[in-house]
CSV table of C-alpha atoms and ligand atoms in Angstrom, one decimal:
chain,number,residue,atom,x,y,z
A,1,MET,CA,128.1,78.3,66.6
A,2,ASN,CA,124.5,77.6,65.8
A,3,LYS,CA,122.1,79.6,67.9
A,4,ASN,CA,118.9,78.7,66.2
A,5,LYS,CA,116.9,76.4,68.4
A,6,VAL,CA,115.5,77.5,71.7
A,7,TYR,CA,113.8,75.3,74.3
A,8,ILE,CA,112.0,76.9,77.3
A,9,GLU,CA,110.7,75.1,80.4
A,10,THR,CA,108.2,77.1,82.5
A,11,TYR,CA,107.7,76.8,86.3
A,12,GLY,CA,105.3,78.5,88.6
A,13,CYS,CA,102.2,80.7,88.0
A,14,GLN,CA,100.2,81.5,84.9
A,15,MET,CA,102.0,84.9,84.7
A,16,ASN,CA,105.2,82.9,84.0
A,17,LEU,CA,103.4,80.9,81.3
A,18,ALA,CA,102.3,84.2,79.7
A,19,ASP,CA,105.9,85.5,80.1
A,20,THR,CA,107.3,82.5,78.3
A,21,GLU,CA,105.1,83.4,75.3
A,22,VAL,CA,106.4,86.9,75.4
A,23,VAL,CA,110.0,85.6,75.4
A,24,MET,CA,109.2,83.3,72.6
A,25,GLY,CA,107.6,86.2,70.7
A,26,ILE,CA,110.8,88.3,71.2
A,27,LEU,CA,113.0,85.4,70.0
A,28,ASN,CA,110.7,84.4,67.1
A,29,ASN,CA,111.0,88.0,65.8
A,30,LYS,CA,114.8,87.6,65.8
A,31,GLY,CA,114.6,84.5,63.7
A,32,TYR,CA,115.0,81.9,66.4
A,33,GLU,CA,113.2,78.6,66.0
A,34,LEU,CA,111.4,77.2,69.0
A,35,THR,CA,111.7,73.5,69.9
A,36,LYS,CA,109.9,71.2,72.2
A,37,GLU,CA,112.9,68.8,72.3
A,38,ILE,CA,115.5,69.7,74.8
A,39,ASP,CA,118.0,67.4,73.1
A,40,SER,CA,117.9,69.3,69.8
A,41,ALA,CA,118.2,72.7,71.4
A,42,ASP,CA,121.1,75.2,71.2
A,43,VAL,CA,119.7,77.4,73.9
A,44,VAL,CA,117.9,76.1,77.0
A,45,PHE,CA,115.9,78.4,79.3
A,46,LEU,CA,114.2,77.7,82.5
A,47,ASN,CA,111.6,80.4,83.3
A,48,THR,CA,111.6,80.1,87.1
A,49,CYS,CA,109.5,80.6,90.2
A,50,SER,CA,110.7,81.8,93.7
A,51,VAL,CA,107.4,81.9,95.6
A,52,ARG,CA,108.2,78.9,97.8
A,53,ASP,CA,111.5,77.2,98.6
A,54,ASN,CA,110.3,73.8,97.2
A,55,ALA,CA,109.8,75.5,93.7
A,56,GLU,CA,113.4,76.7,93.8
A,57,GLN,CA,114.7,73.3,95.0
A,58,ARG,CA,113.0,71.6,92.1
A,59,ILE,CA,114.6,74.0,89.6
A,60,HIS,CA,118.0,73.5,91.1
A,61,GLY,CA,117.5,69.8,90.7
A,62,ARG,CA,116.5,70.2,87.1
A,63,LEU,CA,119.6,72.4,86.5
A,64,GLY,CA,121.7,69.5,87.6
A,65,THR,CA,120.2,67.3,84.8
A,66,ILE,CA,120.6,70.0,82.2
A,67,GLY,CA,124.2,70.4,83.3
A,68,THR,CA,124.9,66.9,82.0
A,69,LEU,CA,123.6,68.0,78.6
A,70,LYS,CA,126.2,70.8,78.6
A,71,GLN,CA,128.9,68.2,79.3
A,72,LYS,CA,127.9,66.5,76.1
A,73,ASN,CA,127.5,69.8,74.2
A,74,PRO,CA,129.8,72.5,75.6
A,75,ASN,CA,128.3,75.1,73.2
A,76,LEU,CA,124.8,74.7,74.7
A,77,VAL,CA,123.6,78.1,76.1
A,78,ILE,CA,121.8,77.8,79.4
A,79,GLY,CA,119.7,80.6,80.8
A,80,ILE,CA,117.7,81.2,84.0
A,81,LEU,CA,114.7,83.6,83.5
A,82,GLY,CA,112.1,84.9,85.8
A,83,CYS,CA,111.8,85.3,89.6
A,84,MET,CA,114.7,83.1,90.6
A,85,ALA,CA,117.0,85.0,88.2
A,86,GLU,CA,115.8,88.3,89.8
A,87,ARG,CA,116.3,86.9,93.4
A,88,LEU,CA,119.6,85.1,93.1
A,89,ARG,CA,121.3,87.2,90.4
A,90,GLU,CA,125.1,86.7,90.1
A,91,ASP,CA,124.9,84.0,92.7
A,92,LEU,CA,123.3,81.7,90.1
A,93,ILE,CA,126.3,82.1,87.8
A,94,ASP,CA,128.8,81.8,90.7
A,95,LYS,CA,127.3,78.7,92.1
A,96,GLN,CA,126.0,77.1,88.9
A,97,LYS,CA,129.0,77.4,86.5
A,98,MET,CA,127.0,76.1,83.6
A,99,VAL,CA,124.5,79.0,83.7
A,100,ASP,CA,125.4,81.5,80.9
A,101,LEU,CA,122.7,84.1,81.4
A,102,VAL,CA,120.4,85.3,84.1
A,103,VAL,CA,117.5,87.5,83.1
A,104,GLY,CA,114.8,88.9,85.4
A,105,PRO,CA,111.2,89.6,84.4
A,106,ASP,CA,111.7,93.1,83.1
A,107,GLU,CA,114.7,92.6,80.9
A,108,TYR,CA,113.4,90.0,78.4
A,109,ARG,CA,113.9,92.4,75.5
A,110,ARG,CA,117.6,92.0,76.0
A,111,ILE,CA,117.6,88.2,75.7
A,112,PRO,CA,118.7,88.1,72.1
A,113,GLU,CA,121.7,90.3,73.0
A,114,PHE,CA,122.5,88.1,76.0
A,115,ILE,CA,122.4,85.0,73.8
A,116,ASP,CA,125.0,86.6,71.5
A,117,THR,CA,127.1,87.5,74.5
A,118,ALA,CA,126.9,83.9,75.7
A,119,VAL,CA,127.8,82.6,72.3
A,120,ALA,CA,130.9,84.8,72.4
A,121,GLY,CA,131.8,83.2,75.7
A,122,GLU,CA,130.7,85.8,78.2
A,123,LYS,CA,128.1,85.6,80.9
A,124,GLY,CA,125.1,87.9,80.6
A,125,ILE,CA,123.1,89.3,83.5
A,126,GLY,CA,120.0,91.5,83.2
A,127,VAL,CA,118.1,91.9,86.4
A,128,LYS,CA,117.0,95.6,86.5
A,129,LEU,CA,113.3,96.0,87.4
A,130,SER,CA,111.3,98.6,85.5
A,131,ARG,CA,108.4,100.9,86.5
A,132,THR,CA,107.1,100.9,83.0
A,133,GLU,CA,107.9,97.7,81.1
A,134,THR,CA,104.6,95.9,80.1
A,135,TYR,CA,105.7,94.3,76.8
A,136,GLU,CA,102.4,95.5,75.5
A,137,ASP,CA,103.8,96.0,72.0
A,138,ILE,CA,105.1,92.5,71.8
A,139,GLU,CA,102.9,89.9,70.3
A,140,PRO,CA,103.2,86.7,72.4
A,141,TYR,CA,104.1,83.6,70.5
A,142,ARG,CA,101.1,81.3,71.0
A,143,GLU,CA,100.4,77.9,69.8
A,144,GLU,CA,97.1,77.3,68.0
A,145,GLY,CA,94.6,76.7,70.7
A,146,LEU,CA,91.4,77.7,72.4
A,147,SER,CA,92.5,79.4,75.5
A,148,ALA,CA,95.0,82.3,75.6
A,149,TRP,CA,96.5,84.4,78.4
A,150,ILE,CA,97.1,88.1,78.3
A,151,SER,CA,99.0,89.7,81.2
A,152,VAL,CA,97.3,93.0,81.7
A,153,MET,CA,99.4,94.2,84.6
A,154,ARG,CA,102.8,93.3,86.0
A,155,GLY,CA,104.3,93.5,89.5
A,156,CYS,CA,102.7,94.0,92.9
A,157,ASP,CA,102.6,96.8,95.4
A,158,LYS,CA,100.8,95.0,98.2
A,159,PHE,CA,103.9,93.7,100.0
A,160,CYS,CA,102.3,90.9,101.9
A,161,THR,CA,104.9,90.1,104.5
A,162,TYR,CA,105.5,86.5,103.3
A,163,CYS,CA,105.7,87.2,99.6
A,164,VAL,CA,108.8,87.6,97.4
A,165,VAL,CA,106.8,88.8,94.4
A,166,PRO,CA,107.1,92.5,95.0
A,167,PHE,CA,110.9,92.0,95.0
A,168,THR,CA,111.2,89.7,92.0
A,169,ARG,CA,108.6,91.4,89.8
A,170,GLY,CA,108.8,95.0,91.0
A,171,ARG,CA,106.2,97.7,91.1
A,172,GLU,CA,102.7,97.5,89.6
A,173,ARG,CA,102.1,98.8,86.1
A,174,SER,CA,99.3,98.2,83.6
A,175,SER,CA,99.1,97.9,79.9
A,176,LYS,CA,96.9,100.4,78.0
A,177,MET,CA,93.3,99.2,77.7
A,178,GLU,CA,93.3,99.7,73.9
A,179,SER,CA,96.2,97.5,73.4
A,180,ILE,CA,94.6,94.7,75.5
A,181,VAL,CA,91.3,95.0,73.7
A,182,GLU,CA,93.1,94.9,70.4
A,183,GLU,CA,94.8,91.7,71.5
A,184,VAL,CA,91.5,90.2,72.5
A,185,ARG,CA,90.1,91.1,69.1
A,186,ARG,CA,93.1,89.4,67.3
A,187,LEU,CA,92.6,86.3,69.5
A,188,SER,CA,88.9,86.1,68.7
A,189,GLU,CA,89.7,86.5,64.9
A,190,LYS,CA,92.2,83.6,65.2
A,191,GLY,CA,89.5,81.4,66.6
A,192,PHE,CA,90.4,81.4,70.3
A,193,ARG,CA,87.3,80.7,72.5
A,194,GLU,CA,88.6,81.9,75.9
A,195,VAL,CA,90.9,84.5,77.2
A,196,THR,CA,92.3,84.8,80.8
A,197,LEU,CA,93.4,88.3,81.9
A,198,LEU,CA,96.4,87.9,84.2
A,199,GLY,CA,98.0,90.0,86.9
A,200,GLN,CA,99.5,89.4,90.3
A,201,ASN,CA,96.7,91.7,91.5
A,202,VAL,CA,94.7,91.9,88.4
A,203,ASN,CA,91.8,93.9,89.9
A,204,SER,CA,94.1,96.7,90.9
A,205,TYR,CA,94.6,97.2,87.1
A,206,SER,CA,94.6,100.9,86.1
A,207,ASP,CA,96.0,102.5,83.0
A,208,GLY,CA,95.3,106.0,84.3
A,209,GLU,CA,91.9,106.2,82.6
A,210,ASN,CA,90.3,102.9,83.0
A,211,ASP,CA,89.9,100.5,86.0
A,212,PHE,CA,89.6,96.7,85.9
A,213,ALA,CA,85.8,96.7,85.6
A,214,ASP,CA,86.1,99.0,82.5
A,215,LEU,CA,88.7,96.7,81.1
A,216,LEU,CA,86.6,93.6,81.6
A,217,VAL,CA,83.6,95.2,80.0
A,218,ALA,CA,85.6,96.3,77.0
A,219,CYS,CA,87.0,92.8,76.6
A,220,ALA,CA,83.6,91.2,77.0
A,221,GLU,CA,82.2,93.3,74.3
A,222,VAL,CA,84.7,92.3,71.7
A,223,ASP,CA,83.1,89.0,71.0
A,224,LYS,CA,80.1,87.7,73.0
A,225,ASN,CA,81.1,84.2,72.1
A,226,LEU,CA,84.5,84.5,73.7
A,227,ARG,CA,84.7,83.7,77.4
A,228,ILE,CA,86.8,86.0,79.6
A,229,ARG,CA,88.4,84.9,82.8
A,230,PHE,CA,90.8,86.7,85.2
A,231,THR,CA,93.1,86.0,88.0
A,232,THR,CA,94.3,86.8,90.7
A,233,SER,CA,92.1,89.2,92.6
A,234,HIS,CA,92.9,90.9,95.9
A,235,PRO,CA,90.1,91.5,98.3
A,236,GLN,CA,91.1,95.1,98.9
A,237,ASP,CA,90.4,96.0,95.2
A,238,LEU,CA,87.2,94.0,94.6
A,239,SER,CA,84.7,96.7,93.9
A,240,ASP,CA,80.9,96.5,93.4
A,241,LYS,CA,81.4,98.0,90.0
A,242,LEU,CA,83.5,94.9,89.1
A,243,LEU,CA,80.8,92.6,90.5
A,244,TYR,CA,78.1,94.3,88.5
A,245,ALA,CA,80.2,94.1,85.4
A,246,ILE,CA,80.5,90.3,85.8
A,247,SER,CA,76.8,89.9,86.5
A,248,GLU,CA,75.8,92.0,83.4
A,249,HIS,CA,77.9,90.1,80.9
A,250,ASP,CA,77.2,86.5,80.1
A,251,ASN,CA,80.7,85.9,78.7
A,252,LEU,CA,82.5,87.2,81.9
A,253,CYS,CA,83.0,84.0,83.9
A,254,ASN,CA,81.2,83.6,87.2
A,255,TYR,CA,84.4,82.7,89.0
A,256,ILE,CA,86.6,84.7,91.3
A,257,HIS,CA,90.0,83.5,92.7
A,258,LEU,CA,90.1,85.5,95.9
A,259,PRO,CA,92.9,84.4,98.2
A,260,VAL,CA,92.1,84.7,101.9
A,261,GLN,CA,95.4,83.2,103.2
A,262,SER,CA,94.3,82.9,106.8
A,263,GLY,CA,91.1,82.9,108.9
A,264,SER,CA,92.6,85.0,111.7
A,265,ASP,CA,92.5,88.8,111.8
A,266,ARG,CA,95.7,88.8,113.9
A,267,VAL,CA,97.6,86.6,111.4
A,268,LEU,CA,96.1,88.7,108.5
A,269,LEU,CA,97.5,91.8,110.1
A,270,GLU,CA,100.9,90.1,110.5
A,271,MET,CA,100.7,89.2,106.8
A,272,ASN,CA,99.8,92.8,105.9
A,273,ARG,CA,96.8,91.6,104.0
A,274,THR,CA,94.8,94.8,104.7
A,275,TYR,CA,91.4,93.2,105.3
A,276,THR,CA,89.6,91.5,108.2
A,277,ILE,CA,87.6,88.3,107.9
A,278,GLU,CA,84.4,90.3,108.5
A,279,HIS,CA,85.3,92.5,105.5
A,280,TYR,CA,86.2,89.5,103.4
A,281,LEU,CA,83.0,87.6,104.2
A,282,GLY,CA,81.1,90.8,103.4
A,283,ILE,CA,82.6,90.8,99.9
A,284,ILE,CA,81.7,87.1,99.4
A,285,GLU,CA,78.1,87.8,100.5
A,286,ARG,CA,77.8,90.8,98.2
A,287,ALA,CA,79.3,88.9,95.3
A,288,ARG,CA,76.8,86.1,95.8
A,289,LYS,CA,73.9,88.5,95.8
A,290,ILE,CA,75.0,90.4,92.7
A,291,ILE,CA,76.2,87.3,90.7
A,292,PRO,CA,73.9,84.4,91.4
A,293,GLY,CA,75.9,81.1,91.1
A,294,VAL,CA,79.3,82.7,91.4
A,295,THR,CA,82.1,80.3,92.6
A,296,PHE,CA,85.2,81.1,94.5
A,297,SER,CA,88.6,79.7,94.9
A,298,THR,CA,91.3,80.7,97.4
A,299,ASP,CA,94.9,80.4,98.5
A,300,ILE,CA,95.7,79.4,102.1
A,301,ILE,CA,99.0,79.4,104.0
A,302,ALA,CA,99.3,76.9,106.9
A,303,GLY,CA,101.8,77.7,109.7
A,304,PHE,CA,102.6,81.3,109.2
A,305,PRO,CA,105.0,82.4,112.0
A,306,THR,CA,103.3,82.7,115.4
A,307,GLU,CA,100.1,81.0,114.1
A,308,THR,CA,98.4,79.3,117.1
A,309,GLU,CA,96.2,76.2,117.0
A,310,GLU,CA,93.2,78.4,117.6
A,311,GLU,CA,94.1,80.6,114.7
A,312,HIS,CA,94.5,77.6,112.5
A,313,LYS,CA,91.0,76.5,113.5
A,314,MET,CA,89.8,80.0,112.4
A,315,THR,CA,91.2,79.2,108.9
A,316,LEU,CA,89.2,76.0,108.8
A,317,ASP,CA,86.3,78.0,110.0
A,318,VAL,CA,86.4,80.6,107.3
A,319,MET,CA,86.8,77.9,104.7
A,320,ALA,CA,83.6,76.2,106.1
A,321,LYS,CA,81.8,79.6,106.0
A,322,VAL,CA,82.7,80.5,102.4
A,323,ARG,CA,82.6,77.0,101.0
A,324,TYR,CA,85.2,77.4,98.3
A,325,ASP,CA,84.9,75.5,95.1
A,326,GLY,CA,88.7,75.2,94.9
A,327,ALA,CA,91.8,76.0,96.9
A,328,TYR,CA,95.5,76.1,96.5
A,329,MET,CA,97.0,75.3,99.9
A,330,PHE,CA,100.6,75.7,101.0
A,331,LYS,CA,102.8,75.4,104.0
A,332,TYR,CA,104.5,78.6,104.9
A,333,SER,CA,107.9,78.9,103.4
A,334,PRO,CA,110.3,81.7,104.6
A,335,ARG,CA,111.6,83.9,101.8
A,336,GLU,CA,114.7,85.9,102.2
A,337,GLY,CA,114.2,89.7,101.9
A,338,THR,CA,110.5,89.6,103.0
A,339,ARG,CA,109.4,91.1,106.3
A,340,ALA,CA,108.2,87.7,107.6
A,341,PHE,CA,111.7,86.3,107.0
A,342,LYS,CA,112.8,88.3,110.1
A,343,MET,CA,110.2,86.5,112.2
A,344,ALA,CA,111.1,83.1,113.6
A,345,ASP,CA,109.7,80.3,111.5
A,346,ASP,CA,108.3,79.0,114.8
A,347,VAL,CA,105.6,76.6,113.8
A,348,PRO,CA,107.3,73.2,113.8
A,349,GLU,CA,107.4,71.3,110.5
A,350,ASP,CA,105.2,68.4,111.8
A,351,VAL,CA,102.6,70.9,113.0
A,352,LYS,CA,102.6,72.7,109.7
A,353,SER,CA,102.1,69.5,107.8
A,354,ARG,CA,99.3,68.4,110.1
A,355,ARG,CA,97.6,71.7,109.7
A,356,LEU,CA,97.9,71.6,106.0
A,357,THR,CA,96.5,68.1,105.9
A,358,GLU,CA,93.5,69.2,107.9
A,359,ILE,CA,93.0,72.1,105.5
A,360,ILE,CA,93.2,69.9,102.4
A,361,ASP,CA,90.9,67.2,103.9
A,362,GLN,CA,88.3,69.8,104.8
A,363,GLN,CA,88.5,71.5,101.4
A,364,GLN,CA,88.1,68.1,99.6
A,365,LYS,CA,85.0,67.3,101.6
A,366,ILE,CA,83.4,70.7,100.9
A,367,ALA,CA,84.2,70.5,97.2
A,368,TYR,CA,82.7,67.0,97.1
A,369,GLU,CA,79.5,68.3,98.8
A,370,ILE,CA,79.2,71.3,96.5
A,371,ASN,CA,79.7,69.2,93.4
A,372,GLN,CA,77.2,66.6,94.5
A,373,LYS,CA,74.5,69.3,94.6
A,374,LEU,CA,75.2,70.0,91.0
A,375,ILE,CA,73.9,66.6,89.9
A,376,GLY,CA,70.8,67.2,87.8
A,377,THR,CA,71.7,70.8,86.9
A,378,GLU,CA,72.7,72.1,83.5
A,379,ASP,CA,75.6,74.3,82.5
A,380,ILE,CA,77.7,75.4,79.5
A,381,VAL,CA,81.0,73.8,78.9
A,382,LEU,CA,83.9,74.7,76.6
A,383,ILE,CA,85.2,71.4,75.2
A,384,GLU,CA,89.0,71.7,75.6
A,385,ASN,CA,90.4,68.3,74.9
A,386,LEU,CA,89.9,64.6,74.8
A,387,SER,CA,89.9,63.2,78.3
A,388,LYS,CA,93.3,62.1,79.5
A,389,LYS,CA,91.9,58.7,80.5
A,390,SER,CA,89.9,57.8,77.4
A,391,ASP,CA,89.5,59.0,73.8
A,392,GLN,CA,85.8,58.2,74.2
A,393,PHE,CA,85.3,61.2,76.3
A,394,TYR,CA,85.9,65.0,76.1
A,395,SER,CA,87.1,67.1,78.9
A,396,GLY,CA,85.9,70.7,79.2
A,397,ARG,CA,85.3,73.4,81.7
A,398,THR,CA,82.3,75.4,82.9
A,399,GLY,CA,82.4,79.2,83.4
A,400,THR,CA,82.7,78.5,87.1
A,401,ASN,CA,86.0,76.7,86.3
A,402,LYS,CA,84.8,73.1,87.0
A,403,ILE,CA,86.2,70.3,84.9
A,404,VAL,CA,83.4,68.3,83.1
A,405,ILE,CA,83.9,64.9,81.4
A,406,LEU,CA,81.3,64.1,78.7
A,407,PRO,CA,81.1,61.4,76.0
A,408,VAL,CA,82.4,62.1,72.6
A,409,ALA,CA,79.4,62.8,70.3
A,410,GLU,CA,79.0,63.1,66.6
A,411,ASN,CA,79.0,66.8,65.5
A,412,VAL,CA,80.6,67.9,68.7
A,413,GLN,CA,84.1,69.2,68.4
A,414,ILE,CA,86.9,70.5,70.6
A,415,GLY,CA,86.4,74.2,70.8
A,416,ASP,CA,82.6,74.0,70.9
A,417,TYR,CA,80.5,75.5,73.7
A,418,VAL,CA,77.9,72.8,74.7
A,419,LYS,CA,75.1,72.6,77.1
A,420,VAL,CA,75.4,69.6,79.4
A,421,LYS,CA,73.5,68.0,82.2
A,422,ILE,CA,75.5,66.8,85.2
A,423,TYR,CA,74.8,63.2,86.3
A,424,LYS,CA,77.8,62.3,88.5
A,425,ALA,CA,80.4,64.2,90.5
A,426,THR,CA,83.6,63.8,92.6
A,427,SER,CA,85.4,66.5,94.5
A,428,ALA,CA,87.4,67.4,91.4
A,429,THR,CA,85.4,66.4,88.4
A,430,LEU,CA,81.8,66.6,87.1
A,431,PHE,CA,80.4,64.1,84.6
A,432,GLY,CA,77.8,65.4,82.1
A,433,GLU,CA,75.6,64.2,79.3
A,434,PHE,CA,75.6,66.3,76.1
A,435,LEU,CA,72.4,68.2,75.5
A,436,GLU,CA,73.1,70.6,72.6
A,437,ILE,CA,75.7,72.8,71.0
A,438,THR,CA,75.1,76.4,72.0
A,439,ASP,CA,76.0,79.0,69.3
A,440,VAL,CA,76.1,81.9,71.6
A,441,TYR,CA,77.6,81.6,75.1
A,442,LYS,CA,74.6,82.1,77.3
A,443,ARG,CA,74.4,81.1,80.9
B,1,5AD,N1,105.0,80.6,101.7
B,1,5AD,C1,103.9,79.9,101.4
B,1,5AD,N2,103.0,80.3,100.5
B,1,5AD,C2,103.2,81.4,99.9
B,1,5AD,N3,102.6,82.1,98.9
B,1,5AD,C3,103.2,83.2,98.6
B,1,5AD,N4,104.3,83.3,99.4
B,1,5AD,C4,104.4,82.2,100.2
B,1,5AD,C5,105.3,81.7,101.1
B,1,5AD,N5,106.4,82.4,101.5
B,1,5AD,C6,101.3,81.6,98.4
B,1,5AD,C7,100.1,82.6,98.7
B,1,5AD,C8,99.9,83.2,97.4
B,1,5AD,C9,100.2,82.1,96.5
B,1,5AD,C10,100.5,82.5,95.1
B,1,5AD,O1,101.4,81.5,97.0
B,1,5AD,O2,99.0,81.8,99.2
B,1,5AD,O3,98.6,83.7,97.3
B,2,SF4,FE1,102.4,88.4,96.9
B,2,SF4,FE2,100.5,89.6,98.3
B,2,SF4,FE3,101.3,90.7,96.0
B,2,SF4,FE4,99.9,88.4,96.0
B,2,SF4,S1,99.2,90.4,96.7
B,2,SF4,S2,101.8,88.8,94.8
B,2,SF4,S3,100.7,87.4,97.8
B,2,SF4,S4,102.6,90.5,97.8
């Protein structure tokens, strides 16, 4: 049977997108061809997410559609990778007969072997978690582009009580700083203009000798014209050293994704988030002092078990105090195996929905106000693409992670850093006029 063409669909967070590139790197080394067309594939993988139930439901739905492909082509190999593979294991194969292999996040090296097993008619399961696997020796398969991800640490040791990640991705471990810096250098040489360092808790990075601030500085110094981003940061590990590193390097982006989750100390304690709101607001204040113009985004969970109306208002209150530039906002979703799963999911669905709507509405209003104030200011934008709505406009992003639309201009190309002046703003988008191409990234 032909096993040449592999198609991968990715769900969930940026870590998963980065993992897909690692999987493609592994398969590419073994001579597999990668395809973007599912109909021409011999092997179809879904790299999955378990963080909330609706993510899993969507993937189950997609599996149903893919099952019909297998009816047409019984030789098609179907595999589930990632967090759902880790969480559901054999159940996936028992319940979804068309699934041939199930591979968790730390066993991707064995995928070629599992494909052979599947081709021979056997099911393959690899769901062992590792304390050491970082894939740091594997060159991810990347398309030509401007922006690349590097996952610098894997796993999570924080055990927030709602979160399945410590169970699906295992313990924290970091790649060696030298190997990351080397990869940044390769990306710079290939013409990439931006790199995002990824980890579930990226700022608790430690390779035994270097902490996350050391890593950021080392990456920033590779190429002053290459912008460095990072996500996700945990408030517990956000040191002043890290803040100074950002403030002292123009190519380290002035943007921190710092999930708060709730505005109530009691709920935070139930969530095992290890900080109070006072401590959290203290970090935001210090960051704003040390890095003028820094922007923040957050994650919020509405309707965690036992959350009262008053505690929900505290969440709205902390959002109003911080004034986030962006937020990812979710309804609480019970996840089997977590500590919160043992608590009654006692906030009724309609109350959760209403609280979430209030949170989203308020966030939109704040983002609109923040963006309005940017009218008349100048910033530097990396031009990423033509705008989705019109080929007369480019779409780019500021260091503070805001999308900017600007007219296509002669001499300006995708991949350029340009200085723009903002003349219009909505809650999600800024509109700028082109001022000049900037050779060196300089805020
Ligand atoms: N229910 C709702 N949201 C969750 N998150 C993680 N687990 C859950 C859950 N069980 C959210 C958190 C986290 C983001 C990645 O997903 O806000 O920061
Ligand atoms: Fe999940 Fe908390 Fe770890 Fe984030 S820090 S991955 S929310 S356990």
